[in-house]
Amino acid sequence: MKKAHSFITALAFSLVACQFSSAMEIKEDTYGTTPDGKKVKIYTLTNKNGIVAQVTEYGAILSSVKTPDKAGKSGELTHGYDTLEGWLTNTSYFGATVGRFGNRIKDGKFSLDGKDYKLATNNDPGGIPCALHGGLKGFDKVVWTGKVIEGKGVEFSYLSKDGEEGYPGNLTVNVTYTLNDNDELKWVAKATTDAPTVLNIVQHTYWNLSGDHTTSINDHVLMLNADGYLPTDAGLIPTGKIDPVAGTPMDFTTPTAIGKRVDEKFEALKLGGGYDHAWVLKKGEGVRLAARVKDPKSGRVLEISTDKPAIQFYGGNFLDGKAKGKDGIAYAYRTAFALETEGFPDAPNKPSFPSAVLRPGENYSHTMVFKFSAE
């Protein structure tokens, strides 16, 4: 009798465990082959609530996110491409894992431990050259090695060799994307080096929460958990100061439509052609809320949390319709926004900024969490 009772108890426990276990599914497919013959995989992550995310070995890119709106209708939220061939033309860094150094470095130069380093100057806002997003062939343009983390997500690994794009040190990098049934998609970047280097690995997805990528995001309502921002010069390089947002169009401490003040006569907006700046997040420990965006039409909400000190908000000012993406859509002016958590831009040249230096024996880590809902 005792054995029968134990068996029934164990069976009941097993059924309850199955009932509450994660319904996360991960599917692995061949995506295509690069021009130099490297095969590329794509992975599809699906949770029990119908959130679907796709990630690919090319660029460790988040290539698609589909979520339900307030009526339960699923829609695509990200700018990007339908095929690997499309992603090979990606000059806007749609969805990419960006590195070694996300954002800008003044003049493509920095000094470390008394040695000068020269990087490619692949961007010139205001006619002033700088290094942007890792160089001519950054992390977004290489093939990573993907591996399924059973029931959780995908891990990508890459070895950035000493001297790649001008950066010192052999850098071992791992990036993971995991999805849970709380509708949280987590991106985590980790790295180690065998020589001193500078590092700022960034996730660079472009979002339009309406699901209609022909429409402007200026009606999206944004909150940034930041009291200050980094003013820049005409080349969009931070001056080294932190200015308060209070009383300016840079103040998103209260939820505000993105387009409400974007055309105001304000120096920062003039230089950036709109919003394209780093906001300094309120101080806190660990992973904390950095931004919240809501599309009033679909009711979709995106919350972004991070353990980094800043977030770059970019309002799609340089989208011009030349990039044709998913379903052949020409991505027009301000049809997407990016919110990139990060260290401070140009930190290697600004001693007053939080250090971007990584040394042997140290561990770099950057966590970014996207939480989806509808209301």
CSV table of C-alpha atoms in Angstrom, one decimal:
chain,number,residue,atom,x,y,z
A,1,MET,CA,0.0,0.0,0.0
A,2,LYS,CA,2.9,2.3,0.9
A,3,LYS,CA,4.6,1.7,-2.5
A,4,ALA,CA,1.3,2.3,-4.4
A,5,HIS,CA,0.9,5.6,-2.5
A,6,SER,CA,4.5,6.6,-3.3
A,7,PHE,CA,4.0,5.8,-7.0
A,8,ILE,CA,0.7,7.9,-7.2
A,9,THR,CA,2.4,10.8,-5.4
A,10,ALA,CA,5.4,10.7,-7.8
A,11,LEU,CA,3.1,10.5,-10.8
A,12,ALA,CA,1.0,13.5,-9.6
A,13,PHE,CA,4.2,15.5,-9.0
A,14,SER,CA,5.4,14.6,-12.5
A,15,LEU,CA,2.1,15.7,-14.0
A,16,VAL,CA,2.3,19.0,-12.1
A,17,ALA,CA,5.9,19.6,-13.2
A,18,CYS,CA,5.0,19.0,-16.8
A,19,GLN,CA,2.0,21.3,-16.5
A,20,PHE,CA,4.2,24.2,-15.3
A,21,SER,CA,7.4,23.4,-17.3
A,22,SER,CA,8.5,25.9,-20.0
A,23,ALA,CA,7.1,25.5,-23.5
A,24,MET,CA,10.1,27.2,-25.0
A,25,GLU,CA,10.9,25.7,-28.4
A,26,ILE,CA,14.2,26.2,-30.4
A,27,LYS,CA,14.4,25.3,-34.0
A,28,GLU,CA,17.7,25.3,-35.9
A,29,ASP,CA,17.9,25.8,-39.7
A,30,THR,CA,20.4,26.4,-42.4
A,31,TYR,CA,20.1,30.1,-43.5
A,32,GLY,CA,22.6,30.2,-46.4
A,33,THR,CA,26.2,30.5,-47.3
A,34,THR,CA,28.5,33.6,-47.3
A,35,PRO,CA,30.4,34.6,-50.4
A,36,ASP,CA,33.6,33.1,-48.9
A,37,GLY,CA,31.8,29.7,-48.4
A,38,LYS,CA,30.9,29.8,-44.7
A,39,LYS,CA,27.6,28.1,-43.9
A,40,VAL,CA,25.3,30.2,-41.6
A,41,LYS,CA,22.5,28.9,-39.3
A,42,ILE,CA,19.4,30.6,-38.1
A,43,TYR,CA,17.6,29.8,-34.9
A,44,THR,CA,13.9,30.3,-34.0
A,45,LEU,CA,12.9,30.7,-30.4
A,46,THR,CA,9.2,30.5,-29.4
A,47,ASN,CA,7.6,30.7,-26.0
A,48,LYS,CA,4.2,29.6,-24.8
A,49,ASN,CA,2.7,33.1,-25.2
A,50,GLY,CA,3.5,33.3,-29.0
A,51,ILE,CA,6.6,35.4,-28.7
A,52,VAL,CA,8.9,34.4,-31.6
A,53,ALA,CA,12.5,35.6,-31.9
A,54,GLN,CA,15.0,34.6,-34.6
A,55,VAL,CA,18.8,34.9,-34.2
A,56,THR,CA,21.5,34.1,-36.7
A,57,GLU,CA,25.2,33.2,-36.7
A,58,TYR,CA,25.8,36.1,-39.1
A,59,GLY,CA,26.7,39.0,-36.9
A,60,ALA,CA,25.0,37.4,-33.9
A,61,ILE,CA,22.0,39.3,-35.2
A,62,LEU,CA,18.6,39.4,-33.7
A,63,SER,CA,16.9,39.1,-37.1
A,64,SER,CA,13.2,39.0,-36.1
A,65,VAL,CA,10.9,39.5,-33.2
A,66,LYS,CA,7.1,38.9,-33.5
A,67,THR,CA,4.8,39.6,-30.6
A,68,PRO,CA,1.0,39.9,-30.2
A,69,ASP,CA,-0.7,43.3,-30.0
A,70,LYS,CA,-3.5,44.1,-27.6
A,71,ALA,CA,-6.0,42.3,-29.8
A,72,GLY,CA,-3.8,39.2,-29.9
A,73,LYS,CA,-2.6,39.7,-33.5
A,74,SER,CA,1.1,38.9,-34.0
A,75,GLY,CA,3.3,41.4,-35.9
A,76,GLU,CA,7.0,41.9,-36.8
A,77,LEU,CA,8.7,44.5,-34.6
A,78,THR,CA,12.1,44.8,-36.1
A,79,HIS,CA,13.7,46.3,-39.2
A,80,GLY,CA,15.9,43.9,-41.1
A,81,TYR,CA,15.9,41.4,-44.0
A,82,ASP,CA,14.2,38.1,-45.0
A,83,THR,CA,17.3,36.4,-46.3
A,84,LEU,CA,21.0,36.0,-45.5
A,85,GLU,CA,21.7,37.8,-48.8
A,86,GLY,CA,19.8,40.8,-47.5
A,87,TRP,CA,21.7,40.8,-44.2
A,88,LEU,CA,25.0,40.9,-46.2
A,89,THR,CA,24.0,44.3,-47.4
A,90,ASN,CA,23.2,45.6,-43.9
A,91,THR,CA,24.9,49.0,-43.5
A,92,SER,CA,22.5,50.2,-40.8
A,93,TYR,CA,23.5,47.6,-38.2
A,94,PHE,CA,19.9,46.4,-38.0
A,95,GLY,CA,19.6,43.8,-35.2
A,96,ALA,CA,23.4,43.4,-34.9
A,97,THR,CA,25.8,42.6,-32.1
A,98,VAL,CA,28.2,45.5,-32.5
A,99,GLY,CA,31.9,45.4,-31.5
A,100,ARG,CA,34.5,45.7,-30.5
A,101,PHE,CA,33.5,49.2,-29.7
A,102,GLY,CA,29.9,50.2,-30.2
A,103,ASN,CA,29.2,53.9,-30.9
A,104,ARG,CA,31.9,56.4,-31.8
A,105,ILE,CA,35.6,56.9,-31.1
A,106,LYS,CA,36.9,60.4,-32.0
A,107,ASP,CA,39.3,60.5,-35.0
A,108,GLY,CA,39.5,56.7,-34.9
A,109,LYS,CA,42.3,57.0,-32.4
A,110,PHE,CA,43.0,56.1,-28.8
A,111,SER,CA,46.0,55.5,-26.5
A,112,LEU,CA,46.3,52.7,-24.0
A,113,ASP,CA,49.2,52.2,-21.6
A,114,GLY,CA,51.3,54.7,-23.5
A,115,LYS,CA,50.7,53.1,-26.9
A,116,ASP,CA,48.7,54.8,-29.7
A,117,TYR,CA,46.2,52.8,-31.8
A,118,LYS,CA,44.6,53.8,-35.1
A,119,LEU,CA,41.2,52.5,-36.3
A,120,ALA,CA,39.3,52.9,-39.5
A,121,THR,CA,37.3,56.1,-39.8
A,122,ASN,CA,34.2,54.7,-41.3
A,123,ASN,CA,31.7,57.4,-40.3
A,124,ASP,CA,31.7,61.2,-40.7
A,125,PRO,CA,28.8,63.0,-39.2
A,126,GLY,CA,29.1,66.7,-39.8
A,127,GLY,CA,32.0,66.0,-42.1
A,128,ILE,CA,34.1,64.9,-39.1
A,129,PRO,CA,35.6,61.4,-39.4
A,130,CYS,CA,35.3,58.9,-36.5
A,131,ALA,CA,35.4,55.2,-35.9
A,132,LEU,CA,31.9,53.7,-35.6
A,133,HIS,CA,30.6,50.3,-34.4
A,134,GLY,CA,33.8,48.3,-34.6
A,135,GLY,CA,35.1,49.4,-38.0
A,136,LEU,CA,34.9,48.2,-41.6
A,137,LYS,CA,34.3,44.6,-40.6
A,138,GLY,CA,33.1,44.6,-37.0
A,139,PHE,CA,31.3,41.9,-35.1
A,140,ASP,CA,28.1,42.5,-37.1
A,141,LYS,CA,29.8,41.3,-40.4
A,142,VAL,CA,31.5,38.1,-39.2
A,143,VAL,CA,30.1,34.5,-38.8
A,144,TRP,CA,29.8,33.4,-35.2
A,145,THR,CA,29.5,29.8,-34.0
A,146,GLY,CA,26.1,29.0,-32.7
A,147,LYS,CA,25.1,26.4,-30.1
A,148,VAL,CA,21.6,25.7,-28.7
A,149,ILE,CA,21.2,26.0,-25.0
A,150,GLU,CA,18.5,23.4,-24.5
A,151,GLY,CA,15.1,24.9,-23.4
A,152,LYS,CA,16.6,28.4,-23.0
A,153,GLY,CA,18.1,29.9,-26.2
A,154,VAL,CA,21.3,30.1,-28.3
A,155,GLU,CA,24.9,30.9,-27.5
A,156,PHE,CA,27.2,32.4,-30.1
A,157,SER,CA,31.0,32.5,-29.8
A,158,TYR,CA,33.7,34.3,-31.7
A,159,LEU,CA,37.5,34.9,-31.5
A,160,SER,CA,38.5,38.4,-32.4
A,161,LYS,CA,42.2,38.1,-33.1
A,162,ASP,CA,44.9,40.6,-32.0
A,163,GLY,CA,45.0,43.5,-34.4
A,164,GLU,CA,41.5,42.9,-35.9
A,165,GLU,CA,40.2,46.3,-37.0
A,166,GLY,CA,43.2,47.9,-35.2
A,167,TYR,CA,42.2,46.7,-31.7
A,168,PRO,CA,44.8,45.0,-29.5
A,169,GLY,CA,44.5,41.6,-27.8
A,170,ASN,CA,43.0,38.2,-28.7
A,171,LEU,CA,39.4,38.6,-27.5
A,172,THR,CA,37.2,35.6,-26.8
A,173,VAL,CA,33.5,36.7,-27.0
A,174,ASN,CA,30.3,34.9,-26.1
A,175,VAL,CA,26.8,36.2,-26.8
A,176,THR,CA,23.7,34.5,-25.6
A,177,TYR,CA,20.0,35.1,-26.5
A,178,THR,CA,17.5,33.5,-24.2
A,179,LEU,CA,13.7,33.7,-24.2
A,180,ASN,CA,11.4,32.8,-21.2
A,181,ASP,CA,7.7,32.5,-20.6
A,182,ASN,CA,7.6,35.9,-18.9
A,183,ASP,CA,8.1,37.3,-22.4
A,184,GLU,CA,11.6,38.4,-21.7
A,185,LEU,CA,14.3,38.1,-24.4
A,186,LYS,CA,17.7,38.4,-22.8
A,187,TRP,CA,21.0,39.3,-24.6
A,188,VAL,CA,24.2,38.8,-22.7
A,189,ALA,CA,27.7,39.5,-24.0
A,190,LYS,CA,30.8,38.2,-22.2
A,191,ALA,CA,34.5,38.6,-23.1
A,192,THR,CA,38.0,38.0,-22.0
A,193,THR,CA,41.3,39.2,-23.5
A,194,ASP,CA,45.0,38.2,-23.4
A,195,ALA,CA,46.2,41.8,-23.7
A,196,PRO,CA,44.8,45.2,-22.6
A,197,THR,CA,42.1,46.4,-25.0
A,198,VAL,CA,39.0,48.6,-25.1
A,199,LEU,CA,35.6,47.2,-25.4
A,200,ASN,CA,31.9,48.3,-25.7
A,201,ILE,CA,29.8,45.5,-27.1
A,202,VAL,CA,26.3,46.7,-28.1
A,203,GLN,CA,23.0,45.2,-29.2
A,204,HIS,CA,21.6,47.3,-32.1
A,205,THR,CA,18.0,46.4,-33.0
A,206,TYR,CA,15.7,48.8,-34.7
A,207,TRP,CA,12.1,48.7,-33.5
A,208,ASN,CA,8.7,49.7,-34.7
A,209,LEU,CA,6.1,48.4,-32.2
A,210,SER,CA,3.2,49.0,-34.5
A,211,GLY,CA,4.1,46.1,-36.7
A,212,ASP,CA,3.7,48.4,-39.7
A,213,HIS,CA,7.2,49.4,-40.8
A,214,THR,CA,5.9,52.0,-43.3
A,215,THR,CA,4.8,54.2,-40.5
A,216,SER,CA,6.7,56.7,-38.3
A,217,ILE,CA,7.7,55.9,-34.7
A,218,ASN,CA,7.2,59.6,-33.7
A,219,ASP,CA,3.9,58.6,-32.1
A,220,HIS,CA,5.5,56.0,-29.8
A,221,VAL,CA,5.6,57.1,-26.2
A,222,LEU,CA,9.1,56.9,-24.6
A,223,MET,CA,10.3,56.9,-21.0
A,224,LEU,CA,14.1,57.0,-20.3
A,225,ASN,CA,15.3,56.4,-16.7
A,226,ALA,CA,17.9,59.2,-17.1
A,227,ASP,CA,18.4,62.6,-15.6
A,228,GLY,CA,21.3,63.5,-17.8
A,229,TYR,CA,22.7,63.1,-21.3
A,230,LEU,CA,26.0,63.5,-23.1
A,231,PRO,CA,26.1,66.6,-25.3
A,232,THR,CA,28.3,66.3,-28.4
A,233,ASP,CA,30.2,68.3,-30.9
A,234,ALA,CA,29.3,68.5,-34.6
A,235,GLY,CA,30.9,65.1,-35.2
A,236,LEU,CA,28.5,63.6,-32.6
A,237,ILE,CA,31.5,62.9,-30.2
A,238,PRO,CA,30.7,63.6,-26.5
A,239,THR,CA,32.2,66.8,-25.2
A,240,GLY,CA,33.0,65.2,-21.9
A,241,LYS,CA,30.2,66.9,-20.0
A,242,ILE,CA,27.0,65.5,-18.6
A,243,ASP,CA,24.1,67.9,-19.0
A,244,PRO,CA,20.8,67.7,-17.2
A,245,VAL,CA,17.7,66.8,-19.2
A,246,ALA,CA,15.3,68.9,-17.1
A,247,GLY,CA,13.7,71.7,-19.1
A,248,THR,CA,14.9,70.4,-22.4
A,249,PRO,CA,13.6,68.3,-25.3
A,250,MET,CA,15.9,65.6,-24.0
A,251,ASP,CA,13.8,65.0,-20.9
A,252,PHE,CA,12.0,61.6,-21.2
A,253,THR,CA,11.7,61.0,-17.4
A,254,THR,CA,8.0,61.4,-18.0
A,255,PRO,CA,6.6,59.3,-20.9
A,256,THR,CA,6.5,61.5,-23.9
A,257,ALA,CA,5.8,61.0,-27.6
A,258,ILE,CA,9.1,60.7,-29.5
A,259,GLY,CA,8.0,63.3,-32.1
A,260,LYS,CA,6.5,65.9,-29.7
A,261,ARG,CA,9.7,67.9,-29.4
A,262,VAL,CA,12.1,66.4,-32.0
A,263,ASP,CA,11.9,69.5,-34.3
A,264,GLU,CA,12.5,72.1,-31.5
A,265,LYS,CA,15.4,74.5,-32.0
A,266,PHE,CA,17.8,72.9,-29.6
A,267,GLU,CA,21.5,72.5,-30.2
A,268,ALA,CA,21.7,68.7,-29.5
A,269,LEU,CA,18.8,68.0,-31.8
A,270,LYS,CA,20.3,70.2,-34.5
A,271,LEU,CA,23.6,68.4,-34.4
A,272,GLY,CA,22.1,64.9,-34.4
A,273,GLY,CA,19.4,65.6,-37.0
A,274,GLY,CA,17.0,64.6,-34.2
A,275,TYR,CA,17.6,62.2,-31.4
A,276,ASP,CA,21.0,60.4,-31.6
A,277,HIS,CA,22.6,60.7,-28.2
A,278,ALA,CA,23.6,58.8,-25.1
A,279,TRP,CA,21.5,59.3,-22.0
A,280,VAL,CA,23.2,58.7,-18.6
A,281,LEU,CA,21.0,56.2,-16.6
A,282,LYS,CA,20.2,56.9,-13.0
A,283,LYS,CA,22.6,55.1,-10.8
A,284,GLY,CA,21.7,51.7,-9.5
A,285,GLU,CA,23.0,48.2,-8.9
A,286,GLY,CA,22.7,45.3,-11.3
A,287,VAL,CA,20.2,45.0,-14.1
A,288,ARG,CA,17.6,47.8,-13.8
A,289,LEU,CA,15.0,49.5,-16.0
A,290,ALA,CA,16.5,51.8,-18.6
A,291,ALA,CA,13.6,52.6,-21.0
A,292,ARG,CA,9.9,51.9,-21.7
A,293,VAL,CA,8.3,52.4,-25.0
A,294,LYS,CA,4.6,52.1,-25.9
A,295,ASP,CA,2.9,52.2,-29.3
A,296,PRO,CA,-0.6,53.7,-28.6
A,297,LYS,CA,-2.2,52.1,-31.7
A,298,SER,CA,-1.2,48.4,-31.1
A,299,GLY,CA,-0.8,48.7,-27.4
A,300,ARG,CA,2.5,46.9,-27.6
A,301,VAL,CA,5.0,47.8,-24.9
A,302,LEU,CA,8.8,47.3,-24.8
A,303,GLU,CA,10.8,47.6,-21.6
A,304,ILE,CA,14.6,47.5,-21.7
A,305,SER,CA,16.7,46.8,-18.6
A,306,THR,CA,20.5,46.7,-18.4
A,307,ASP,CA,23.5,46.7,-16.1
A,308,LYS,CA,25.3,49.4,-18.2
A,309,PRO,CA,25.6,53.1,-17.4
A,310,ALA,CA,24.1,54.6,-20.6
A,311,ILE,CA,21.6,54.1,-23.3
A,312,GLN,CA,21.9,55.5,-26.8
A,313,PHE,CA,18.5,56.6,-28.2
A,314,TYR,CA,18.4,56.9,-32.0
A,315,GLY,CA,15.2,58.0,-33.8
A,316,GLY,CA,16.0,56.7,-37.3
A,317,ASN,CA,17.1,60.1,-38.6
A,318,PHE,CA,19.4,58.6,-41.3
A,319,LEU,CA,16.9,56.1,-42.7
A,320,ASP,CA,16.2,57.3,-46.2
A,321,GLY,CA,14.3,54.6,-48.0
A,322,LYS,CA,17.4,53.2,-49.8
A,323,ALA,CA,17.5,50.0,-47.6
A,324,LYS,CA,14.7,47.6,-48.7
A,325,GLY,CA,14.0,45.1,-46.1
A,326,LYS,CA,11.4,42.5,-45.0
A,327,ASP,CA,8.6,42.1,-47.5
A,328,GLY,CA,10.4,44.5,-49.8
A,329,ILE,CA,9.6,47.5,-47.5
A,330,ALA,CA,11.8,50.6,-48.1
A,331,TYR,CA,12.7,51.7,-44.6
A,332,ALA,CA,12.0,55.4,-44.6
A,333,TYR,CA,12.9,58.3,-42.4
A,334,ARG,CA,12.1,57.7,-38.7
A,335,THR,CA,10.2,54.5,-39.3
A,336,ALA,CA,12.2,52.8,-36.4
A,337,PHE,CA,14.1,53.7,-33.3
A,338,ALA,CA,17.1,52.0,-31.6
A,339,LEU,CA,17.8,51.9,-27.9
A,340,GLU,CA,21.3,50.6,-27.2
A,341,THR,CA,22.5,50.1,-23.7
A,342,GLU,CA,26.2,50.7,-23.5
A,343,GLY,CA,29.3,52.3,-21.9
A,344,PHE,CA,29.9,55.9,-22.8
A,345,PRO,CA,30.8,56.7,-26.4
A,346,ASP,CA,34.5,57.8,-26.9
A,347,ALA,CA,35.3,56.6,-23.4
A,348,PRO,CA,38.9,55.6,-24.4
A,349,ASN,CA,39.6,59.3,-25.0
A,350,LYS,CA,37.7,60.6,-22.0
A,351,PRO,CA,39.4,59.9,-18.6
A,352,SER,CA,36.4,61.3,-16.7
A,353,PHE,CA,34.1,58.7,-18.3
A,354,PRO,CA,33.6,55.1,-16.9
A,355,SER,CA,36.6,53.1,-18.2
A,356,ALA,CA,36.2,51.0,-21.3
A,357,VAL,CA,39.5,49.1,-20.7
A,358,LEU,CA,39.5,45.3,-20.4
A,359,ARG,CA,42.7,43.6,-19.1
A,360,PRO,CA,43.9,40.0,-18.9
A,361,GLY,CA,42.2,38.2,-16.0
A,362,GLU,CA,39.2,40.5,-16.1
A,363,ASN,CA,35.7,39.5,-17.3
A,364,TYR,CA,33.6,41.8,-19.5
A,365,SER,CA,29.9,41.4,-19.2
A,366,HIS,CA,26.9,43.3,-20.6
A,367,THR,CA,23.3,42.3,-20.0
A,368,MET,CA,20.3,43.7,-21.8
A,369,VAL,CA,16.7,42.5,-21.3
A,370,PHE,CA,13.8,43.1,-23.7
A,371,LYS,CA,10.4,42.6,-22.0
A,372,PHE,CA,7.3,42.5,-24.2
A,373,SER,CA,3.7,43.1,-23.3
A,374,ALA,CA,0.5,44.7,-24.7
A,375,GLU,CA,-2.1,46.9,-22.9
